[in-house]
XYZ file of C-alpha atoms in Angstrom:
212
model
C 0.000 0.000 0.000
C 1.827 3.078 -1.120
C 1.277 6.902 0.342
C 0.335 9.819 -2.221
C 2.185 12.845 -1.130
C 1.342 15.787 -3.145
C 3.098 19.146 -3.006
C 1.857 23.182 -4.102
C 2.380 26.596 -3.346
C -0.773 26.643 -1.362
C -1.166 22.878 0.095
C 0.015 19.806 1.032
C -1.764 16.272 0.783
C -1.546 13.178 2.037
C -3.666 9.846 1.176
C -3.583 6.428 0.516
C -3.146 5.196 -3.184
C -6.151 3.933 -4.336
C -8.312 6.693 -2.027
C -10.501 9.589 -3.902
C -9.980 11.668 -1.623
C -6.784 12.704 0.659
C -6.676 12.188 3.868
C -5.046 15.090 5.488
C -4.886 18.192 4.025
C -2.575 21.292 5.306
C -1.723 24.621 3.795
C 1.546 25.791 2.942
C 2.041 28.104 5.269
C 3.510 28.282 9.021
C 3.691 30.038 12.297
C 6.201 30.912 13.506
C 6.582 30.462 17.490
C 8.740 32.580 19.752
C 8.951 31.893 23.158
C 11.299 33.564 25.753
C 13.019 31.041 28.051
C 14.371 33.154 30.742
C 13.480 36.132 32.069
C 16.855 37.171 32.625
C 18.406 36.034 29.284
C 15.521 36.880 27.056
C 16.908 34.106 24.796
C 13.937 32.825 22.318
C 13.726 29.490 20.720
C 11.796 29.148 17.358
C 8.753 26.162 16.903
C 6.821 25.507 13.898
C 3.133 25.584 14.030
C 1.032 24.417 10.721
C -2.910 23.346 10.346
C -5.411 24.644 12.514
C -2.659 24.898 15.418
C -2.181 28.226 13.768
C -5.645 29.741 14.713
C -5.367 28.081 18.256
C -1.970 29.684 19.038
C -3.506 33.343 18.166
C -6.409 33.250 19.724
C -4.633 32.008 22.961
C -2.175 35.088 22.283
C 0.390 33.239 24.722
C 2.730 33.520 22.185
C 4.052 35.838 19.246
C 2.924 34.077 15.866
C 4.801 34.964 12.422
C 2.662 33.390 10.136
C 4.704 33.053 6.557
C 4.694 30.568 3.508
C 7.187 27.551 2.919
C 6.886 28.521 -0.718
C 7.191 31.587 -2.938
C 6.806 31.552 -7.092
C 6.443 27.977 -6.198
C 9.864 27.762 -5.046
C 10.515 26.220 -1.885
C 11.877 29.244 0.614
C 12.204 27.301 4.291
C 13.623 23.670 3.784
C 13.556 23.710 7.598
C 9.885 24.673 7.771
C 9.355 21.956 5.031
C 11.062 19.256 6.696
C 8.878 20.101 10.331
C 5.680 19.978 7.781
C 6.736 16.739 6.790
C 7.455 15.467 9.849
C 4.003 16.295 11.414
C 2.308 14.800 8.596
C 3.918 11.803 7.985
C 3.745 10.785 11.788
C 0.771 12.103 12.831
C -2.203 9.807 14.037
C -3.916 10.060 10.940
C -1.127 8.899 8.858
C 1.007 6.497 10.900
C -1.875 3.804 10.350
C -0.654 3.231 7.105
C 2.737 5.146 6.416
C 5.569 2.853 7.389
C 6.942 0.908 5.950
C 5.097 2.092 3.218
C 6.599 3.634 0.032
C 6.058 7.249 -0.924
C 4.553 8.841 -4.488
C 5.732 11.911 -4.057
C 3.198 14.261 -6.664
C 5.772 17.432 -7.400
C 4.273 20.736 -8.961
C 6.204 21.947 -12.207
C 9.285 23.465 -12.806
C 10.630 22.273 -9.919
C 14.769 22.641 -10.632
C 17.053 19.522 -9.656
C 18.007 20.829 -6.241
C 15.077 21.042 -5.132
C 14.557 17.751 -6.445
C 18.192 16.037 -4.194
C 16.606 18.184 -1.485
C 13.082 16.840 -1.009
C 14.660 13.297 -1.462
C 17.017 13.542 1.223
C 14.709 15.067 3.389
C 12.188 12.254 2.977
C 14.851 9.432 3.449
C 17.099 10.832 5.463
C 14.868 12.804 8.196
C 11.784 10.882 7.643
C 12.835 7.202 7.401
C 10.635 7.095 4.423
C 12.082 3.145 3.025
C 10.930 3.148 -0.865
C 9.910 6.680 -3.169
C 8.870 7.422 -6.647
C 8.196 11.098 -7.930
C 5.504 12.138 -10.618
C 4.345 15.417 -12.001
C 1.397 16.603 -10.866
C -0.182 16.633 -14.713
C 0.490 13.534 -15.087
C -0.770 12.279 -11.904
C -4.249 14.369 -13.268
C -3.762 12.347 -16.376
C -3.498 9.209 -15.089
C -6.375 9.909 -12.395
C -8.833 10.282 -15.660
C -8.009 6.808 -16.842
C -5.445 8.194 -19.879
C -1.826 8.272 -20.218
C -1.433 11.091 -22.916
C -3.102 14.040 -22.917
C -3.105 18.171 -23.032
C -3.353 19.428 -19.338
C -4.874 22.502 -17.626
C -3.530 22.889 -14.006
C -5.193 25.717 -12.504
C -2.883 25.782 -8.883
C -2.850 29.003 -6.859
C 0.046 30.532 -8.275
C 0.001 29.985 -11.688
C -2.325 28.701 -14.612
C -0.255 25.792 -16.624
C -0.722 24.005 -19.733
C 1.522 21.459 -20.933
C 1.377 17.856 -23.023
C 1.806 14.665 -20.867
C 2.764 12.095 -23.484
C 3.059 8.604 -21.992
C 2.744 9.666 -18.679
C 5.341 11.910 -19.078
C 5.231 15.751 -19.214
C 6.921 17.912 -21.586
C 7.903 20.601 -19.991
C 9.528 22.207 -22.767
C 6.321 23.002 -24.229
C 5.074 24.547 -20.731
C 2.813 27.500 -21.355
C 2.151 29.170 -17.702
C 0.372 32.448 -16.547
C 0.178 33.857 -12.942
C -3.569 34.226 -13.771
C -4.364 31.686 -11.365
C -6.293 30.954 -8.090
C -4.960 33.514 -5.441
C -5.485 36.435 -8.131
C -9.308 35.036 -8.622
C -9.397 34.766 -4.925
C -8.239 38.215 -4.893
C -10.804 39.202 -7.589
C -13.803 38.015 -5.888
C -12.708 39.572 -2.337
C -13.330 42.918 -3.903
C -16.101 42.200 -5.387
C -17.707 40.643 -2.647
C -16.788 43.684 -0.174
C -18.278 46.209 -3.267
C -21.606 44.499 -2.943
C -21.508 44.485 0.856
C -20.699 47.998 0.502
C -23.690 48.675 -1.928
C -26.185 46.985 0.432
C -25.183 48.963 3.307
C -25.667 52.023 1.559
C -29.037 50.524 0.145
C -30.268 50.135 3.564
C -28.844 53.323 4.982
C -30.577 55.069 2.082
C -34.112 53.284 3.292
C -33.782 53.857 6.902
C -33.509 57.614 6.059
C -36.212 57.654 3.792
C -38.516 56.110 6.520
């Protein structure tokens, strides 16, 4: 039974081959703790908070929280930060049913340059104990999840908008086309236009109270 690990700017997933669905799902992104050891020495030690941990540790306001992303351009910026990420998911309760010995499909975004590539694997073997892995695009993992093995692909991620050929399972990246049209700047979009209508009602409602 092997794991699915899939990478992205904006996510990380974990599941079981075979599964529709992952089974843990965390954002990209990290707090940053800093707590002060001794009064005296004022010395601070750095901890790594991801998931829902995040809201809980700024509500409780206990600590000082830098919240910041493990990736930027989809480019991996804290290797560190990455490594804790994996960690936590790979040994968490929801995963250690099933992760080891199990090998590791590790789903990788595009464009991903080869150190980054030596990086991830030693990571994963070296830090994780992971015993077996095997590395696919994310295209062609879409591919193959329709039941084809060639095809044109449309990756709509939240960074960028990608199209590319996967030819027997494999993805020519040389013919990547990619915009930065993509899912934050719709997010974005729709934000605005979301707070324009709330703005528009409140003044609709203003304008009837006065009437009245």
């Amino acid at each position: 039974m092997s794991i699915v690990l899939e990478l992205s700017s904006y996510q990380l997933r974990l599941g079981k081959g075979g599964d529709h669905n992952p089974s843990t799902i965390y954002t990209s992104h990290y707090g940053m703790k800093q707590r002060i050891n001794s009064p005296l020495k004022r010395k601070r030690t750095s901890e790594y908070t991801f998931g829902k941990c995040i809201d809980f540790v700024k509500s409780s306001g206990d600590d000082l929280l830098d919240i910041r992303s493990i990736y930027s351009q989809n480019q991996v910026r804290d290797w560190s930060a990455l490594e804790s990420l994996f960690e936590q998911v790979l040994f968490s309760d929801v995963a250690t049913k099933y992760v080891s010995p199990s090998p590791v499909l590790l789903v990788e975004p595009l464009r991903v340059d080869r150190f980054e590539q030596q990086k991830m694997v030693e990571i994963l073997f070296e830090k994780c104990g992971v015993l077996a892995l095997s590395s696919v695009k994310c295209t062609s993992a879409g591919v193959f999840a329709n039941g084809r093995t060639s095809a044109l692909a449309l990756d709509m991620g939240h960074s960028f908008t990608s199209v590319v050929p996967v030819k027997d399972g494999f993805t020519d990246e040389s013919k990547l086309h990619r915009t930065e049209l993509a899912g934050a700047v719709m997010t974005e979009a729709s934000l605005e236009l979301l707070k324009a209508e709330i703005a528009r009602s409140k003044e609709k409602d203003s304008n009837f109270f006065n009437s009245v």
